[in-house]
PDB file of C-alpha atoms and ligand atoms in Angstrom:
ATOM      1  CA  MET A   1     -22.517  -5.699  -0.184  1.00  0.00           C
ATOM      2  CA  SER A   2     -18.863  -5.917   0.581  1.00  0.00           C
ATOM      3  CA  ILE A   3     -17.621  -8.971  -1.273  1.00  0.00           C
ATOM      4  CA  ASN A   4     -17.147  -8.683  -5.001  1.00  0.00           C
ATOM      5  CA  LYS A   5     -18.645 -12.034  -5.956  1.00  0.00           C
ATOM      6  CA  ASN A   6     -17.299 -11.996  -9.492  1.00  0.00           C
ATOM      7  CA  ILE A   7     -13.706 -12.133  -8.412  1.00  0.00           C
ATOM      8  CA  GLY A   8     -14.049 -13.300  -4.781  1.00  0.00           C
ATOM      9  CA  LEU A   9     -12.153 -10.345  -3.347  1.00  0.00           C
ATOM     10  CA  GLU A  10     -12.972  -8.183  -0.350  1.00  0.00           C
ATOM     11  CA  LEU A  11     -12.994  -4.583  -1.568  1.00  0.00           C
ATOM     12  CA  ASP A  12     -15.199  -2.808   0.968  1.00  0.00           C
ATOM     13  CA  LEU A  13     -12.966  -0.660   3.168  1.00  0.00           C
ATOM     14  CA  GLU A  14     -15.360  -0.646   6.145  1.00  0.00           C
ATOM     15  CA  LYS A  15     -15.660  -4.417   6.026  1.00  0.00           C
ATOM     16  CA  ILE A  16     -11.875  -4.720   5.776  1.00  0.00           C
ATOM     17  CA  GLU A  17     -11.525  -2.545   8.901  1.00  0.00           C
ATOM     18  CA  GLU A  18     -13.898  -4.872  10.784  1.00  0.00           C
ATOM     19  CA  LEU A  19     -12.022  -7.974   9.609  1.00  0.00           C
ATOM     20  CA  VAL A  20      -8.686  -6.442  10.588  1.00  0.00           C
ATOM     21  CA  LYS A  21      -9.885  -6.172  14.205  1.00  0.00           C
ATOM     22  CA  LEU A  22     -11.285  -9.700  14.194  1.00  0.00           C
ATOM     23  CA  ARG A  23      -8.112 -11.172  12.694  1.00  0.00           C
ATOM     24  CA  GLU A  24      -5.550  -9.199  14.663  1.00  0.00           C
ATOM     25  CA  ASP A  25      -4.347 -12.104  16.828  1.00  0.00           C
ATOM     26  CA  LYS A  26      -4.428 -14.560  13.952  1.00  0.00           C
ATOM     27  CA  ASN A  27      -2.335 -12.248  11.810  1.00  0.00           C
ATOM     28  CA  ILE A  28       0.316 -11.975  14.517  1.00  0.00           C
ATOM     29  CA  GLU A  29       0.396 -15.789  14.625  1.00  0.00           C
ATOM     30  CA  PHE A  30       0.549 -15.976  10.829  1.00  0.00           C
ATOM     31  CA  ARG A  31       3.463 -13.544  10.871  1.00  0.00           C
ATOM     32  CA  ALA A  32       5.336 -15.905  13.230  1.00  0.00           C
ATOM     33  CA  PHE A  33       4.467 -18.855  10.957  1.00  0.00           C
ATOM     34  CA  LEU A  34       5.808 -17.023   7.892  1.00  0.00           C
ATOM     35  CA  LYS A  35       9.090 -16.326   9.669  1.00  0.00           C
ATOM     36  CA  GLY A  36       9.733 -20.085   9.574  1.00  0.00           C
ATOM     37  CA  GLN A  37       9.133 -20.409   5.811  1.00  0.00           C
ATOM     38  CA  ASP A  38      11.595 -20.271   2.912  1.00  0.00           C
ATOM     39  CA  PRO A  39      11.895 -16.533   2.081  1.00  0.00           C
ATOM     40  CA  ASP A  40      12.442 -17.095  -1.663  1.00  0.00           C
ATOM     41  CA  LYS A  41       9.414 -19.360  -1.984  1.00  0.00           C
ATOM     42  CA  ILE A  42       7.256 -16.876  -0.096  1.00  0.00           C
ATOM     43  CA  ASP A  43       8.480 -14.034  -2.342  1.00  0.00           C
ATOM     44  CA  GLU A  44       7.649 -16.077  -5.433  1.00  0.00           C
ATOM     45  CA  THR A  45       4.166 -16.938  -4.132  1.00  0.00           C
ATOM     46  CA  VAL A  46       3.363 -13.389  -2.974  1.00  0.00           C
ATOM     47  CA  GLN A  47       4.514 -11.888  -6.257  1.00  0.00           C
ATOM     48  CA  ARG A  48       2.384 -14.322  -8.260  1.00  0.00           C
ATOM     49  CA  ILE A  49      -0.701 -13.673  -6.104  1.00  0.00           C
ATOM     50  CA  ASN A  50      -0.050  -9.920  -6.233  1.00  0.00           C
ATOM     51  CA  ILE A  51      -0.016  -9.869 -10.038  1.00  0.00           C
ATOM     52  CA  GLU A  52      -3.290 -11.778 -10.092  1.00  0.00           C
ATOM     53  CA  ILE A  53      -5.055  -9.670  -7.462  1.00  0.00           C
ATOM     54  CA  SER A  54      -3.770  -6.200  -8.332  1.00  0.00           C
ATOM     55  CA  SER A  55      -4.880  -6.708 -11.928  1.00  0.00           C
ATOM     56  CA  GLN A  56      -8.442  -7.085 -10.598  1.00  0.00           C
ATOM     57  CA  ILE A  57      -8.485  -3.986  -8.375  1.00  0.00           C
ATOM     58  CA  ASP A  58      -9.017  -0.515  -9.800  1.00  0.00           C
ATOM     59  CA  CYS A  59      -7.099   1.983  -7.644  1.00  0.00           C
ATOM     60  CA  THR A  60      -9.034   4.899  -9.175  1.00  0.00           C
ATOM     61  CA  THR A  61     -12.146   3.704  -7.317  1.00  0.00           C
ATOM     62  CA  CYS A  62     -10.264   3.478  -3.999  1.00  0.00           C
ATOM     63  CA  GLY A  63      -7.545   6.065  -3.277  1.00  0.00           C
ATOM     64  CA  ASN A  64      -7.416   4.963   0.362  1.00  0.00           C
ATOM     65  CA  CYS A  65      -3.601   5.003   0.583  1.00  0.00           C
ATOM     66  CA  CYS A  66      -3.640   8.636  -0.587  1.00  0.00           C
ATOM     67  CA  MET A  67      -6.151   9.438   2.163  1.00  0.00           C
ATOM     68  CA  LYS A  68      -4.403   7.608   4.998  1.00  0.00           C
ATOM     69  CA  LEU A  69      -0.653   7.538   4.334  1.00  0.00           C
ATOM     70  CA  LYS A  70       1.984  10.211   3.775  1.00  0.00           C
ATOM     71  CA  PRO A  71       4.473   9.067   1.124  1.00  0.00           C
ATOM     72  CA  PHE A  72       8.213   9.422   1.598  1.00  0.00           C
ATOM     73  CA  ILE A  73       9.502  12.188  -0.708  1.00  0.00           C
ATOM     74  CA  THR A  74      12.963  12.356  -2.300  1.00  0.00           C
ATOM     75  CA  GLU A  75      14.814  15.344  -3.745  1.00  0.00           C
ATOM     76  CA  GLN A  76      14.140  13.932  -7.195  1.00  0.00           C
ATOM     77  CA  ASP A  77      10.391  13.784  -6.425  1.00  0.00           C
ATOM     78  CA  ILE A  78      10.488  17.481  -5.468  1.00  0.00           C
ATOM     79  CA  LYS A  79      12.326  18.375  -8.661  1.00  0.00           C
ATOM     80  CA  ILE A  80       9.759  16.527 -10.800  1.00  0.00           C
ATOM     81  CA  LEU A  81       6.820  18.030  -8.903  1.00  0.00           C
ATOM     82  CA  SER A  82       8.228  21.547  -9.198  1.00  0.00           C
ATOM     83  CA  GLN A  83       8.337  21.133 -12.987  1.00  0.00           C
ATOM     84  CA  ARG A  84       4.869  19.641 -13.048  1.00  0.00           C
ATOM     85  CA  LEU A  85       3.363  22.362 -10.863  1.00  0.00           C
ATOM     86  CA  ASN A  86       5.442  25.177 -12.326  1.00  0.00           C
ATOM     87  CA  LEU A  87       6.649  26.105  -8.850  1.00  0.00           C
ATOM     88  CA  SER A  88      10.149  26.539  -7.462  1.00  0.00           C
ATOM     89  CA  GLN A  89      11.493  23.595  -5.479  1.00  0.00           C
ATOM     90  CA  GLN A  90      11.417  25.806  -2.374  1.00  0.00           C
ATOM     91  CA  GLN A  91       7.760  26.568  -3.015  1.00  0.00           C
ATOM     92  CA  VAL A  92       6.984  22.853  -3.303  1.00  0.00           C
ATOM     93  CA  MET A  93       8.810  22.337   0.002  1.00  0.00           C
ATOM     94  CA  ASP A  94       6.904  25.147   1.695  1.00  0.00           C
ATOM     95  CA  ASP A  95       3.489  24.181   0.370  1.00  0.00           C
ATOM     96  CA  TYR A  96       3.535  20.389   0.451  1.00  0.00           C
ATOM     97  CA  ILE A  97       6.388  18.938   2.489  1.00  0.00           C
ATOM     98  CA  GLU A  98       7.006  18.284   6.165  1.00  0.00           C
ATOM     99  CA  ILE A  99      10.143  16.880   7.727  1.00  0.00           C
ATOM    100  CA  ASP A 100       9.968  14.128  10.305  1.00  0.00           C
ATOM    101  CA  GLU A 101      13.183  12.880  11.912  1.00  0.00           C
ATOM    102  CA  GLY A 102      15.178  14.126   8.924  1.00  0.00           C
ATOM    103  CA  ASP A 103      12.954  12.497   6.281  1.00  0.00           C
ATOM    104  CA  GLN A 104      10.600  14.339   3.931  1.00  0.00           C
ATOM    105  CA  TYR A 105       6.907  13.468   3.549  1.00  0.00           C
ATOM    106  CA  PHE A 106       3.821  15.111   2.115  1.00  0.00           C
ATOM    107  CA  LYS A 107       2.251  17.060   4.950  1.00  0.00           C
ATOM    108  CA  ASN A 108      -1.444  16.885   4.096  1.00  0.00           C
ATOM    109  CA  LEU A 109      -3.910  14.071   4.555  1.00  0.00           C
ATOM    110  CA  PRO A 110      -5.710  13.320   2.360  1.00  0.00           C
ATOM    111  CA  CYS A 111      -2.949  14.137  -0.120  1.00  0.00           C
ATOM    112  CA  SER A 112      -3.320  17.599  -1.686  1.00  0.00           C
ATOM    113  CA  PHE A 113      -3.148  16.012  -5.141  1.00  0.00           C
ATOM    114  CA  LEU A 114      -6.018  13.582  -4.627  1.00  0.00           C
ATOM    115  CA  LYS A 115      -9.246  14.639  -6.301  1.00  0.00           C
ATOM    116  CA  GLU A 116     -12.270  12.349  -6.412  1.00  0.00           C
ATOM    117  CA  LYS A 117     -10.088   9.325  -5.586  1.00  0.00           C
ATOM    118  CA  LYS A 118      -7.709  10.065  -8.454  1.00  0.00           C
ATOM    119  CA  CYS A 119      -4.152  11.406  -8.441  1.00  0.00           C
ATOM    120  CA  THR A 120      -3.957  14.717 -10.312  1.00  0.00           C
ATOM    121  CA  VAL A 121      -0.175  14.408 -10.754  1.00  0.00           C
ATOM    122  CA  TYR A 122      -0.265  10.722 -11.666  1.00  0.00           C
ATOM    123  CA  ASN A 123       2.503  10.719 -14.291  1.00  0.00           C
ATOM    124  CA  ASP A 124       4.739  12.763 -12.007  1.00  0.00           C
ATOM    125  CA  ARG A 125       3.824  11.192  -8.662  1.00  0.00           C
ATOM    126  CA  PRO A 126       6.578  10.381  -6.154  1.00  0.00           C
ATOM    127  CA  GLU A 127       8.471   7.110  -6.352  1.00  0.00           C
ATOM    128  CA  ASP A 128       6.983   5.901  -3.061  1.00  0.00           C
ATOM    129  CA  CYS A 129       3.477   6.332  -4.545  1.00  0.00           C
ATOM    130  CA  ARG A 130       4.491   4.341  -7.634  1.00  0.00           C
ATOM    131  CA  SER A 131       5.815   1.538  -5.509  1.00  0.00           C
ATOM    132  CA  PHE A 132       2.889   1.299  -3.062  1.00  0.00           C
ATOM    133  CA  PRO A 133       1.704  -1.199  -1.807  1.00  0.00           C
ATOM    134  CA  HIS A 134       5.192  -2.680  -2.301  1.00  0.00           C
ATOM    135  CA  MET A 135       3.930  -6.238  -2.772  1.00  0.00           C
ATOM    136  CA  HIS A 136       6.114  -6.756  -5.852  1.00  0.00           C
ATOM    137  CA  LYS A 137       9.288  -6.289  -3.805  1.00  0.00           C
ATOM    138  CA  ARG A 138      11.491  -9.075  -2.514  1.00  0.00           C
ATOM    139  CA  ASN A 139      12.071  -9.883   1.168  1.00  0.00           C
ATOM    140  CA  PHE A 140       8.375 -10.067   2.014  1.00  0.00           C
ATOM    141  CA  ILE A 141       9.128 -11.951   5.238  1.00  0.00           C
ATOM    142  CA  SER A 142      11.447  -9.231   6.510  1.00  0.00           C
ATOM    143  CA  ARG A 143       8.805  -6.541   5.821  1.00  0.00           C
ATOM    144  CA  LEU A 144       5.886  -8.163   7.634  1.00  0.00           C
ATOM    145  CA  TRP A 145       5.152  -5.399  10.145  1.00  0.00           C
ATOM    146  CA  GLY A 146       4.761  -2.923   7.289  1.00  0.00           C
ATOM    147  CA  VAL A 147       2.628  -5.413   5.373  1.00  0.00           C
ATOM    148  CA  ILE A 148       0.330  -5.884   8.372  1.00  0.00           C
ATOM    149  CA  GLU A 149       0.001  -2.098   8.758  1.00  0.00           C
ATOM    150  CA  ASN A 150      -0.946  -1.730   5.098  1.00  0.00           C
ATOM    151  CA  TYR A 151      -3.306  -4.740   5.341  1.00  0.00           C
ATOM    152  CA  SER A 152      -5.805  -2.496   7.116  1.00  0.00           C
ATOM    153  CA  ILE A 153      -5.538   0.293   4.521  1.00  0.00           C
ATOM    154  CA  CYS A 154      -5.099  -1.330   1.138  1.00  0.00           C
ATOM    155  CA  PRO A 155      -7.470  -3.889  -0.411  1.00  0.00           C
ATOM    156  CA  ILE A 156      -4.615  -5.259  -2.535  1.00  0.00           C
ATOM    157  CA  VAL A 157      -2.548  -6.061   0.558  1.00  0.00           C
ATOM    158  CA  PHE A 158      -5.568  -7.409   2.423  1.00  0.00           C
ATOM    159  CA  ASN A 159      -6.517  -9.799  -0.371  1.00  0.00           C
ATOM    160  CA  VAL A 160      -2.961 -10.912  -1.145  1.00  0.00           C
ATOM    161  CA  PHE A 161      -2.354 -11.675   2.539  1.00  0.00           C
ATOM    162  CA  GLU A 162      -5.610 -13.614   2.842  1.00  0.00           C
ATOM    163  CA  ARG A 163      -4.900 -15.566  -0.364  1.00  0.00           C
ATOM    164  CA  LEU A 164      -1.433 -16.377   0.948  1.00  0.00           C
ATOM    165  CA  LYS A 165      -3.002 -17.924   4.060  1.00  0.00           C
ATOM    166  CA  THR A 166      -5.247 -20.064   1.854  1.00  0.00           C
ATOM    167  CA  GLU A 167      -2.411 -21.189  -0.420  1.00  0.00           C
ATOM    168  CA  LEU A 168      -0.265 -22.152   2.562  1.00  0.00           C
ATOM    169  CA  ASN A 169      -3.230 -24.006   4.110  1.00  0.00           C
ATOM    170  CA  TYR A 170      -3.016 -21.736   7.135  1.00  0.00           C
ATOM    171  CA  ILE A 171      -6.504 -22.046   8.583  1.00  0.00           C
TER     172      ILE A 171
HETATM  173  S1  LIG B 201       0.805  12.167  -5.178  1.00  0.00           S
HETATM  174 FE1  LIG B 201      -0.908  11.068  -6.058  1.00  0.00          FE
HETATM  175  S2  LIG B 201      -0.482   8.899  -5.691  1.00  0.00           S
HETATM  176 FE2  LIG B 201       0.838  10.089  -4.284  1.00  0.00          FE
HETATM  177  S3  LIG B 201      -0.331  10.265  -2.360  1.00  0.00           S
HETATM  178 FE3  LIG B 201      -0.799  12.073  -3.614  1.00  0.00          FE
HETATM  179  S4  LIG B 201      -2.666  11.557  -4.743  1.00  0.00           S
HETATM  180 FE4  LIG B 201      -1.760   9.642  -3.979  1.00  0.00          FE
HETATM  181  S1  LIG B 202      -2.835   0.881  -3.729  1.00  0.00           S
HETATM  182 FE1  LIG B 202      -4.338  -0.059  -2.357  1.00  0.00          FE
HETATM  183  S2  LIG B 202      -5.097   1.577  -1.008  1.00  0.00           S
HETATM  184 FE2  LIG B 202      -4.026   2.539  -2.739  1.00  0.00          FE
HETATM  185  S3  LIG B 202      -5.655   2.986  -4.209  1.00  0.00           S
HETATM  186 FE3  LIG B 202      -4.798   0.983  -4.777  1.00  0.00          FE
HETATM  187  S4  LIG B 202      -6.084  -0.525  -3.705  1.00  0.00           S
HETATM  188 FE4  LIG B 202      -6.485   1.480  -2.745  1.00  0.00          FE
END
């Protein structure tokens, strides 16, 4: 069963994919509605809901972002990974990195460092991985396209977005 009844969250990735299709139009409308709201109040509400929801979701039983998304990689990330993996920075580049329009990303999906839904370089993972799903950041309203993209991938984003609709009485 897809709904976790204890905490009232939707955690089943297949069910989330189905709901994403069903709610596509409504989410576009909700995005337009949010654009008319006070950005600071929305940030405050999203950050509060995010703390509540992310504390109830165990990423080590999910790993979906590491299967579906390629994180942005900085020079500092490469330096840290080279130390962690005991490889030269050039070797890390050759083995793990691709360049797209001048920006660096991991090249493999699922991520080469994901094993049984867990990150094998967790303490040395890239900054973009640490920050994902970015719901703690300010300017939520100006990042809505990215949020809606991640809504279909990440149960934290999905549940925060749905809770936000409820709290704003957006039926
Ligand atoms: S480095 Fe770790 S957290 Fe980042 S994408 Fe790979 S497995 Fe996921
Ligand atoms: S951040 Fe989201 S998609 Fe990634 S492991 Fe956690 S719940 Fe899953």
